[in-house]
PDB file of C-alpha atoms in Angstrom:
ATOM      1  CA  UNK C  30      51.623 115.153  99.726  1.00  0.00           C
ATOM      2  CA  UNK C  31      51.415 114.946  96.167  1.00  0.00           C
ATOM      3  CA  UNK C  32      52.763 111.947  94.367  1.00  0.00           C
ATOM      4  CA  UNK C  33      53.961 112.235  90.834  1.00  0.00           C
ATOM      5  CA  UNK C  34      53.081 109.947  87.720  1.00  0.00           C
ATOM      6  CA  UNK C  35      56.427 108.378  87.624  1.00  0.00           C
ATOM      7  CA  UNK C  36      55.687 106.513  91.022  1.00  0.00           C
ATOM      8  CA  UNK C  37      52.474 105.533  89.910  1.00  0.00           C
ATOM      9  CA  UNK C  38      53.590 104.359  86.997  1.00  0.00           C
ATOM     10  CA  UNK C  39      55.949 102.222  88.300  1.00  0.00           C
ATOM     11  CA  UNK C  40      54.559 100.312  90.463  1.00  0.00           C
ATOM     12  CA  UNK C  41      51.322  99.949  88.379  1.00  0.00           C
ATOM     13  CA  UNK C  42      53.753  98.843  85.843  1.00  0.00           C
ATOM     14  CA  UNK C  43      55.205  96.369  88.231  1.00  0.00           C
ATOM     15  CA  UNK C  44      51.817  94.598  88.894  1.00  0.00           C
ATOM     16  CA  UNK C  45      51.296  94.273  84.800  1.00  0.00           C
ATOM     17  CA  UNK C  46      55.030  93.098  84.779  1.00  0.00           C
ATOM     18  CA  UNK C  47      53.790  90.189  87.158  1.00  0.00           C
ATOM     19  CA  UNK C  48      51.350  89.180  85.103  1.00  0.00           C
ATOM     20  CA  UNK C  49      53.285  88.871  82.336  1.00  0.00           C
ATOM     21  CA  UNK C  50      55.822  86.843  83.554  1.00  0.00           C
ATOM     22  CA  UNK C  51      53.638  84.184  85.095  1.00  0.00           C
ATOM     23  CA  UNK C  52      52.157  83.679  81.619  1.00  0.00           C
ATOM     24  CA  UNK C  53      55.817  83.251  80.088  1.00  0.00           C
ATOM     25  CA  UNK C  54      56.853  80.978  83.065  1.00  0.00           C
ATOM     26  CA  UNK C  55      53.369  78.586  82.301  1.00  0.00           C
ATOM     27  CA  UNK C  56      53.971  78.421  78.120  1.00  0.00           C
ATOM     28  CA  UNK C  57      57.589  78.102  78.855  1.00  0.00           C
ATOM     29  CA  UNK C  58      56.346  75.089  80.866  1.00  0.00           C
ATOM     30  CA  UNK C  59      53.902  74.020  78.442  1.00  0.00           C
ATOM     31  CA  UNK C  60      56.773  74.334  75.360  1.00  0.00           C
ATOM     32  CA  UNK C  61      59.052  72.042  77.641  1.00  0.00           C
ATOM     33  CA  UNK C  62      56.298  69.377  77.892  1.00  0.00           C
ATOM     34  CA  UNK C  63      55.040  70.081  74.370  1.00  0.00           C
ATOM     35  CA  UNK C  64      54.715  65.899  74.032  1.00  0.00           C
ATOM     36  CA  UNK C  65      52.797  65.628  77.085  1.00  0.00           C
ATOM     37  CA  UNK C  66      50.245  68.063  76.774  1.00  0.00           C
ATOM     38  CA  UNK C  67      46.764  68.191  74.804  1.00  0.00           C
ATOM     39  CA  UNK C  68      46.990  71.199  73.289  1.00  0.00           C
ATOM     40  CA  UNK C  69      44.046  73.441  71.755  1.00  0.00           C
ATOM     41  CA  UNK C  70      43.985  75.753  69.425  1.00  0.00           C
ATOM     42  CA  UNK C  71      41.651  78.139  71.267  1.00  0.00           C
ATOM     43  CA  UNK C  72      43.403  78.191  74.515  1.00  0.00           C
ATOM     44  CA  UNK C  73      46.297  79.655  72.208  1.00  0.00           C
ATOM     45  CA  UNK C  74      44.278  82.549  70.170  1.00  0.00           C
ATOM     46  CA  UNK C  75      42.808  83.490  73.722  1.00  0.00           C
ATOM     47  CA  UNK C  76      46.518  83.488  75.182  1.00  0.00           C
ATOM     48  CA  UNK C  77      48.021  85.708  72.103  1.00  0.00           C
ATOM     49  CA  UNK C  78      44.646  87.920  72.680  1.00  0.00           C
ATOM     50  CA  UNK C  79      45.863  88.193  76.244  1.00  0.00           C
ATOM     51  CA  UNK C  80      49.304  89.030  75.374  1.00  0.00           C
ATOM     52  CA  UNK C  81      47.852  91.880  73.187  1.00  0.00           C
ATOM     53  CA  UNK C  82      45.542  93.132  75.648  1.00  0.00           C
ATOM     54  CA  UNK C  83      47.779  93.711  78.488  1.00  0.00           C
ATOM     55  CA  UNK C  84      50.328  95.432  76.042  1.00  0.00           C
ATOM     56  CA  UNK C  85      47.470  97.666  74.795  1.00  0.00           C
ATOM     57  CA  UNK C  86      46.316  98.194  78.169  1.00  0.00           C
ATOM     58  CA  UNK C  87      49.797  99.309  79.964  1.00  0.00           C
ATOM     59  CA  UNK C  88      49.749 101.362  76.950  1.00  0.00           C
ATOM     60  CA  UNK C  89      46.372 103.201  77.845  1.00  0.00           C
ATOM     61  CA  UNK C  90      47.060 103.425  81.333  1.00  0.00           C
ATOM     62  CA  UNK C  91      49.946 105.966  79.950  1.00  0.00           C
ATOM     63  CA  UNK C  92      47.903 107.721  77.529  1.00  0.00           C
ATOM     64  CA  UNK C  93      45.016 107.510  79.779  1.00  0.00           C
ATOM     65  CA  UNK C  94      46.036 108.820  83.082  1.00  0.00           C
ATOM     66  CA  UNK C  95      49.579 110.329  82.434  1.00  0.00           C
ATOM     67  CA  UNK C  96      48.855 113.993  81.679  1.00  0.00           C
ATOM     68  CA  UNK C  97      46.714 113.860  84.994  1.00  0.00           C
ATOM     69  CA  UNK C  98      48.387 117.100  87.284  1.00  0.00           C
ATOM     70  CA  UNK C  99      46.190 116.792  90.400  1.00  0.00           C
ATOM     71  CA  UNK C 100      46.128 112.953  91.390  1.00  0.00           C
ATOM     72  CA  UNK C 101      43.283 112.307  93.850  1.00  0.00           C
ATOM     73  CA  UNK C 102      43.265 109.219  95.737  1.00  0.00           C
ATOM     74  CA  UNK C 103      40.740 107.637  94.627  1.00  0.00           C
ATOM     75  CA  UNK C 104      42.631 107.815  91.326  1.00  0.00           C
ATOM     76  CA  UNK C 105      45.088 105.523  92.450  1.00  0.00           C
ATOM     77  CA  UNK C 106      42.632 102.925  93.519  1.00  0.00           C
ATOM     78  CA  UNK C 107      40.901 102.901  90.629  1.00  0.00           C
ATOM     79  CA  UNK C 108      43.950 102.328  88.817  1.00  0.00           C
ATOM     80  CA  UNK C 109      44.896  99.345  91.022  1.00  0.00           C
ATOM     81  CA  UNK C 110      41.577  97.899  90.773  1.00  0.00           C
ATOM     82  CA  UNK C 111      41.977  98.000  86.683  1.00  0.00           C
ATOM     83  CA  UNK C 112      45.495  96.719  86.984  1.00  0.00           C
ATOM     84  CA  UNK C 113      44.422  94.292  89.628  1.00  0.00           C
ATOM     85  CA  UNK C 114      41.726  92.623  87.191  1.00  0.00           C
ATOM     86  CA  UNK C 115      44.096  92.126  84.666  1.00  0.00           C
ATOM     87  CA  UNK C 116      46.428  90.138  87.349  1.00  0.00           C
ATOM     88  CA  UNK C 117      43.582  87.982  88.167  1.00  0.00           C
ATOM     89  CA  UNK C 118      42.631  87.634  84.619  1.00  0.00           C
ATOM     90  CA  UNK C 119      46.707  86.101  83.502  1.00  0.00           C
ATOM     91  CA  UNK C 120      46.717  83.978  86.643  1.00  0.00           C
ATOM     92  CA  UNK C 121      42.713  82.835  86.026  1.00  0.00           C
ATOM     93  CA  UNK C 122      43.874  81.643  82.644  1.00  0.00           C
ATOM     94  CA  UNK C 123      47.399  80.633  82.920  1.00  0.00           C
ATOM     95  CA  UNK C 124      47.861  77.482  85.018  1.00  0.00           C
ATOM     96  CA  UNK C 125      51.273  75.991  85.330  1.00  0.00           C
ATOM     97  CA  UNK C 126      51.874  72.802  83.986  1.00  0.00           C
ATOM     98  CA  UNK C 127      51.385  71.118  87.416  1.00  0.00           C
ATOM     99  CA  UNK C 128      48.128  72.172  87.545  1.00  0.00           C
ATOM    100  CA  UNK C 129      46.649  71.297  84.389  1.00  0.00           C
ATOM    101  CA  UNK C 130      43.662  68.571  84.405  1.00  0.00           C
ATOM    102  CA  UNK C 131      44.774  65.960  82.310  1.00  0.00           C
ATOM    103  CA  UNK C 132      47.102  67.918  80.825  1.00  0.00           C
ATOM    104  CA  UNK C 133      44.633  68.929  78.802  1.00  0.00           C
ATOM    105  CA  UNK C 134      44.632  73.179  77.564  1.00  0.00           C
ATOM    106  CA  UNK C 135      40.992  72.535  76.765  1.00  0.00           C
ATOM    107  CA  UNK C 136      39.905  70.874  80.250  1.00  0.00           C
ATOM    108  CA  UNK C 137      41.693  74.210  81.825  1.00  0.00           C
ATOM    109  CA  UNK C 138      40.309  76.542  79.274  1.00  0.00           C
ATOM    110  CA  UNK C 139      36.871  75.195  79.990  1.00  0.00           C
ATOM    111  CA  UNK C 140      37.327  75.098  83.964  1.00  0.00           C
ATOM    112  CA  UNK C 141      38.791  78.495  84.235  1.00  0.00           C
ATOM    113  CA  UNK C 142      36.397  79.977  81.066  1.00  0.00           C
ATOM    114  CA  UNK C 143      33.646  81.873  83.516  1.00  0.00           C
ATOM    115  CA  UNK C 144      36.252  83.931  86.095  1.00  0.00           C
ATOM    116  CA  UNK C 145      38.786  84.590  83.101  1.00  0.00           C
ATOM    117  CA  UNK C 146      36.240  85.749  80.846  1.00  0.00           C
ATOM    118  CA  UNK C 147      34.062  88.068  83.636  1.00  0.00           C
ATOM    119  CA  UNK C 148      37.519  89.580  84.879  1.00  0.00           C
ATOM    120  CA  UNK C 149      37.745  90.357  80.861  1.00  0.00           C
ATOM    121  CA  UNK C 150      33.783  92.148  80.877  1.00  0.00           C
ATOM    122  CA  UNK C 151      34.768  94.111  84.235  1.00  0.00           C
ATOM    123  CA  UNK C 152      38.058  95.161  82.609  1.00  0.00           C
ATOM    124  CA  UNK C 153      36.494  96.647  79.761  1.00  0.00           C
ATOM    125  CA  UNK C 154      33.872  97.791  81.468  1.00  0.00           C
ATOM    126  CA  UNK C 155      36.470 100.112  83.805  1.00  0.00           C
ATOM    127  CA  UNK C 156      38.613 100.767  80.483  1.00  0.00           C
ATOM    128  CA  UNK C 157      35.678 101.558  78.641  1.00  0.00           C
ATOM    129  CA  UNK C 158      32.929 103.536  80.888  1.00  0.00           C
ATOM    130  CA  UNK C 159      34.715 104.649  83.741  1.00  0.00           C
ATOM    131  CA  UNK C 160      37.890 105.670  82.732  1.00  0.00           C
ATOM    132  CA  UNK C 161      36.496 108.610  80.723  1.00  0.00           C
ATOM    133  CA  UNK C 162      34.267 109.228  83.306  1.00  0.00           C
ATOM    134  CA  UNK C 163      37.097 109.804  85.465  1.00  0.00           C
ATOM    135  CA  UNK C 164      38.840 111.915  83.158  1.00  0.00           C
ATOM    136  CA  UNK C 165      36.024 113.985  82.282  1.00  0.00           C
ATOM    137  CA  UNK C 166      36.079 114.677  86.176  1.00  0.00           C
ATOM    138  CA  UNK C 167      32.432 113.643  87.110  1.00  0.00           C
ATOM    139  CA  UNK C 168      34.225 111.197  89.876  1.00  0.00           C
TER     140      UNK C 168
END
């Protein structure tokens, strides 16, 4: 059975979509408690970084894999893995506002710094290495 881009697409684009939304529902939190919350300035270049790299990466997933004609299964795995990462990597660094340490964005930034930031490496490292290797066919 052969399954076409458009499915793929979709539901890779629904895991991304996820993502996205629990960061908007945790600053929407944070902007409601503005007063309450220690806020730092790195936590918020990081976050806008974030916001850029998951809009460049849904982007690359189309350029990337969408002129693909024979999808092998492994494909799709790999795809989920990527798309997986970048899940873990929004809900690693994204804490609601119940869950912040003192309400502090630095005390989260700093607890959650190692998994956000090796989720990042592997991500890049998939994007960036494997990808083309999978293109180029020598998977």
């Amino acid at each position: 059975m052969e399954v076409s881009f458009t499915y793929i697409s979709t539901f890779i684009s629904l895991v991304y979509g996820l993502a996205l939304s629990h960061a908007l529902s945790c600053i929407a939190q944070y902007l409601q408690h503005y007063k309450e919350i220690k806020h730092y300035w790195v936590w918020w270049i990081w976050s806008l970084f974030l916001f850029f790299l998951i809009g460049a990466s849904w982007w690359g997933f189309f350029t990337d894999w969408g002129e693909v004609t024979e999808w092998k299964r492994y494909y799709l795995l790999f795809i989920m893995f990527q798309s997986g990462l970048l899940y873990l990597v929004f809900y690693s660094f994204f804490d609601r506002f119940e869950e912040l340490e003192d309400k502090s964005l630095e005390t989260q930034f700093l607890k959650n710094r190692k998994p956000v930031f090796i989720s990042i490496a592997l991500l890049f490292f998939t994007r960036g290495i494997l990808s083309p290797l999978f293109k180029l066919g020598y998977f």
